mmCIF file of C-alpha atoms in Angstrom:
data_model
loop_
_atom_site.group_PDB
_atom_site.id
_atom_site.type_symbol
_atom_site.label_atom_id
_atom_site.label_comp_id
_atom_site.label_asym_id
_atom_site.label_seq_id
_atom_site.Cartn_x
_atom_site.Cartn_y
_atom_site.Cartn_z
ATOM 1 C CA UNK A 6 35.791 329.644 140.396
ATOM 2 C CA UNK A 7 37.197 326.188 139.842
ATOM 3 C CA UNK A 8 36.812 324.118 136.688
ATOM 4 C CA UNK A 9 37.383 320.404 137.026
ATOM 5 C CA UNK A 10 36.746 316.942 135.683
ATOM 6 C CA UNK A 11 34.888 314.331 137.693
ATOM 7 C CA UNK A 12 37.509 311.720 136.723
ATOM 8 C CA UNK A 13 40.257 313.866 138.302
ATOM 9 C CA UNK A 14 38.569 314.111 141.703
ATOM 10 C CA UNK A 15 40.849 311.576 143.414
ATOM 11 C CA UNK A 16 44.019 313.145 142.022
ATOM 12 C CA UNK A 17 42.938 316.634 143.145
ATOM 13 C CA UNK A 18 41.449 315.651 146.503
ATOM 14 C CA UNK A 19 44.255 317.319 148.486
ATOM 15 C CA UNK A 20 43.745 320.745 146.889
ATOM 16 C CA UNK A 21 39.947 320.886 146.590
ATOM 17 C CA UNK A 22 37.588 321.935 149.396
ATOM 18 C CA UNK A 23 36.526 318.782 151.301
ATOM 19 C CA UNK A 24 32.817 319.678 150.997
ATOM 20 C CA UNK A 25 33.175 319.850 147.208
ATOM 21 C CA UNK A 26 34.852 316.440 147.049
ATOM 22 C CA UNK A 27 32.380 314.898 149.500
ATOM 23 C CA UNK A 28 29.310 316.178 147.645
ATOM 24 C CA UNK A 29 30.490 314.958 144.253
ATOM 25 C CA UNK A 30 31.442 311.570 145.690
ATOM 26 C CA UNK A 31 27.985 311.196 147.281
ATOM 27 C CA UNK A 32 26.289 311.882 143.959
ATOM 28 C CA UNK A 33 28.641 309.625 141.993
ATOM 29 C CA UNK A 34 27.838 306.815 144.441
ATOM 30 C CA UNK A 35 24.120 307.311 143.737
ATOM 31 C CA UNK A 36 24.675 307.372 139.963
ATOM 32 C CA UNK A 37 24.474 310.823 138.363
ATOM 33 C CA UNK A 38 22.431 309.702 135.374
ATOM 34 C CA UNK A 39 19.859 307.837 137.480
ATOM 35 C CA UNK A 40 18.880 310.726 139.780
ATOM 36 C CA UNK A 41 15.370 312.017 139.066
ATOM 37 C CA UNK A 42 14.675 315.759 138.775
ATOM 38 C CA UNK A 43 14.207 317.594 142.047
ATOM 39 C CA UNK A 44 16.017 318.237 145.313
ATOM 40 C CA UNK A 45 18.276 315.554 146.802
ATOM 41 C CA UNK A 46 19.391 315.992 150.410
ATOM 42 C CA UNK A 47 23.045 315.219 151.064
ATOM 43 C CA UNK A 48 23.552 316.937 154.439
ATOM 44 C CA UNK A 49 20.297 318.795 155.026
ATOM 45 C CA UNK A 50 20.062 322.482 154.139
ATOM 46 C CA UNK A 51 23.831 322.925 154.236
ATOM 47 C CA UNK A 52 24.571 320.544 151.351
ATOM 48 C CA UNK A 53 22.059 319.412 148.740
ATOM 49 C CA UNK A 54 21.712 318.836 145.019
ATOM 50 C CA UNK A 55 19.134 320.012 142.509
ATOM 51 C CA UNK A 56 18.636 317.860 139.412
ATOM 52 C CA UNK A 57 17.198 320.110 136.728
ATOM 53 C CA UNK A 58 15.932 319.817 133.185
ATOM 54 C CA UNK A 59 17.024 323.115 131.672
ATOM 55 C CA UNK A 60 16.761 324.965 128.376
ATOM 56 C CA UNK A 61 19.584 327.405 127.615
ATOM 57 C CA UNK A 62 18.911 331.097 126.977
ATOM 58 C CA UNK A 63 20.627 333.636 124.803
ATOM 59 C CA UNK A 64 22.894 336.069 126.671
ATOM 60 C CA UNK A 65 20.641 339.011 125.868
ATOM 61 C CA UNK A 66 17.714 337.154 127.511
ATOM 62 C CA UNK A 67 19.500 336.408 130.770
ATOM 63 C CA UNK A 68 21.090 338.097 133.754
ATOM 64 C CA UNK A 69 24.261 337.255 135.611
ATOM 65 C CA UNK A 70 23.669 336.058 139.179
ATOM 66 C CA UNK A 71 25.376 335.555 142.527
ATOM 67 C CA UNK A 72 24.620 333.909 145.852
ATOM 68 C CA UNK A 73 25.537 335.150 149.322
ATOM 69 C CA UNK A 74 25.433 331.945 151.385
ATOM 70 C CA UNK A 75 25.840 329.051 148.956
ATOM 71 C CA UNK A 76 28.482 327.982 146.485
ATOM 72 C CA UNK A 77 27.255 326.356 143.271
ATOM 73 C CA UNK A 78 28.728 323.253 141.708
ATOM 74 C CA UNK A 79 27.284 323.018 138.206
ATOM 75 C CA UNK A 80 27.496 319.612 136.493
ATOM 76 C CA UNK A 81 25.953 319.226 133.023
ATOM 77 C CA UNK A 82 24.825 315.637 132.417
ATOM 78 C CA UNK A 83 23.439 315.270 128.901
ATOM 79 C CA UNK A 84 25.021 318.138 126.919
ATOM 80 C CA UNK A 85 27.633 320.855 127.274
ATOM 81 C CA UNK A 86 26.556 323.994 129.089
ATOM 82 C CA UNK A 87 27.899 327.487 128.423
ATOM 83 C CA UNK A 88 28.533 329.815 131.364
ATOM 84 C CA UNK A 89 29.410 333.441 131.805
ATOM 85 C CA UNK A 90 31.705 334.422 134.659
ATOM 86 C CA UNK A 91 32.929 337.629 136.230
ATOM 87 C CA UNK A 92 34.739 338.353 139.462
ATOM 88 C CA UNK A 93 32.692 340.360 141.979
ATOM 89 C CA UNK A 94 32.666 343.989 140.882
ATOM 90 C CA UNK A 95 32.477 346.672 143.566
ATOM 91 C CA UNK A 96 29.713 349.131 142.870
ATOM 92 C CA UNK A 97 27.679 346.756 140.669
ATOM 93 C CA UNK A 98 24.301 346.806 142.401
ATOM 94 C CA UNK A 99 21.776 343.999 141.943
ATOM 95 C CA UNK A 100 18.847 344.779 139.669
ATOM 96 C CA UNK A 101 16.793 342.009 141.330
ATOM 97 C CA UNK A 102 17.800 341.277 144.935
ATOM 98 C CA UNK A 103 16.269 338.021 146.222
ATOM 99 C CA UNK A 104 18.976 337.261 148.795
ATOM 100 C CA UNK A 105 16.557 337.196 151.749
ATOM 101 C CA UNK A 106 14.095 334.789 150.095
ATOM 102 C CA UNK A 107 16.246 332.633 147.808
ATOM 103 C CA UNK A 108 19.953 333.453 148.387
ATOM 104 C CA UNK A 109 19.982 334.838 144.854
ATOM 105 C CA UNK A 110 20.474 338.194 143.204
ATOM 106 C CA UNK A 111 20.586 339.127 139.540
ATOM 107 C CA UNK A 112 22.889 341.830 138.237
ATOM 108 C CA UNK A 113 23.194 343.898 135.071
ATOM 109 C CA UNK A 114 25.909 342.806 132.665
ATOM 110 C CA UNK A 115 29.301 343.512 134.259
ATOM 111 C CA UNK A 116 32.153 345.358 132.529
ATOM 112 C CA UNK A 117 34.045 342.156 131.841
ATOM 113 C CA UNK A 118 32.584 338.691 131.453
ATOM 114 C CA UNK A 119 34.242 335.523 130.162
ATOM 115 C CA UNK A 120 32.279 332.696 128.546
ATOM 116 C CA UNK A 121 33.247 329.028 128.617
ATOM 117 C CA UNK A 122 31.717 325.586 128.047
ATOM 118 C CA UNK A 123 31.516 322.765 130.569
ATOM 119 C CA UNK A 124 30.983 319.294 129.087
ATOM 120 C CA UNK A 125 29.380 316.250 130.692
ATOM 121 C CA UNK A 126 31.986 314.744 133.016
ATOM 122 C CA UNK A 127 33.204 318.211 134.025
ATOM 123 C CA UNK A 128 32.045 320.709 136.652
ATOM 124 C CA UNK A 129 32.194 324.421 137.418
ATOM 125 C CA UNK A 130 32.439 325.519 141.066
ATOM 126 C CA UNK A 131 31.385 329.097 141.879
ATOM 127 C CA UNK A 132 32.030 330.557 145.324
ATOM 128 C CA UNK A 133 29.465 332.758 147.090
ATOM 129 C CA UNK A 134 29.641 336.258 145.620
ATOM 130 C CA UNK A 135 31.135 335.197 142.280
ATOM 131 C CA UNK A 136 29.062 336.406 139.348
ATOM 132 C CA UNK A 137 27.990 333.599 137.029
ATOM 133 C CA UNK A 138 25.518 333.184 134.193
ATOM 134 C CA UNK A 139 24.436 329.545 133.762
ATOM 135 C CA UNK A 140 22.453 328.006 130.903
ATOM 136 C CA UNK A 141 23.720 330.180 128.056
ATOM 137 C CA UNK A 142 23.688 329.336 124.361
ATOM 138 C CA UNK A 143 25.044 331.035 121.287
ATOM 139 C CA UNK A 144 23.273 328.487 119.071
ATOM 140 C CA UNK A 145 19.798 326.975 118.831
ATOM 141 C CA UNK A 146 18.563 326.164 122.381
ATOM 142 C CA UNK A 147 18.301 322.449 123.166
ATOM 143 C CA UNK A 148 17.057 321.099 126.524
ATOM 144 C CA UNK A 149 19.496 319.183 128.716
ATOM 145 C CA UNK A 150 19.767 317.772 132.242
ATOM 146 C CA UNK A 151 22.149 319.107 134.875
ATOM 147 C CA UNK A 152 22.902 318.922 138.576
ATOM 148 C CA UNK A 153 23.524 321.954 140.775
ATOM 149 C CA UNK A 154 25.087 321.179 144.140
ATOM 150 C CA UNK A 155 24.549 323.853 146.792
ATOM 151 C CA UNK A 156 27.282 324.047 149.462
ATOM 152 C CA UNK A 157 26.722 326.394 152.402
ATOM 153 C CA UNK A 158 29.593 328.784 153.049
ATOM 154 C CA UNK A 159 30.079 327.345 156.578
ATOM 155 C CA UNK A 160 31.143 324.013 155.019
ATOM 156 C CA UNK A 161 33.794 325.940 153.073
ATOM 157 C CA UNK A 162 35.046 327.789 156.194
ATOM 158 C CA UNK A 163 33.954 331.121 154.732
ATOM 159 C CA UNK A 164 32.847 333.679 157.300
#
């Protein structure tokens, strides 16, 4: 997992994966706040963005998830978003395996999970296999808009 600020992209260019930098730059050039909801192709099925209107859920009403083939770059646009995160845990079996259909599996709550907020102007980057729980709230749920960039593992040189 990487946490970053969009304004720091140029300064961190040398240490960030090129596909991450490239995807954020493409979206910044289009204007993050002007993108309508839906899928936006950046480089076909290997690199694309999903603009979503989301409503956060309480932790007890959500499951932690992971992807096998795609990394997620989560960018909240209109409000802060709370995430849960846990390193992959050997022996934790998915309770809802949708890898074949959607490159997605949901897992029961892991032994250890950290929670953190990401504000507009910041991003969270989750590698394939990393357990993450997006769209969490510990307060009254309020809808917000976000962008999720999907980066195929091949663009990250992951086998």
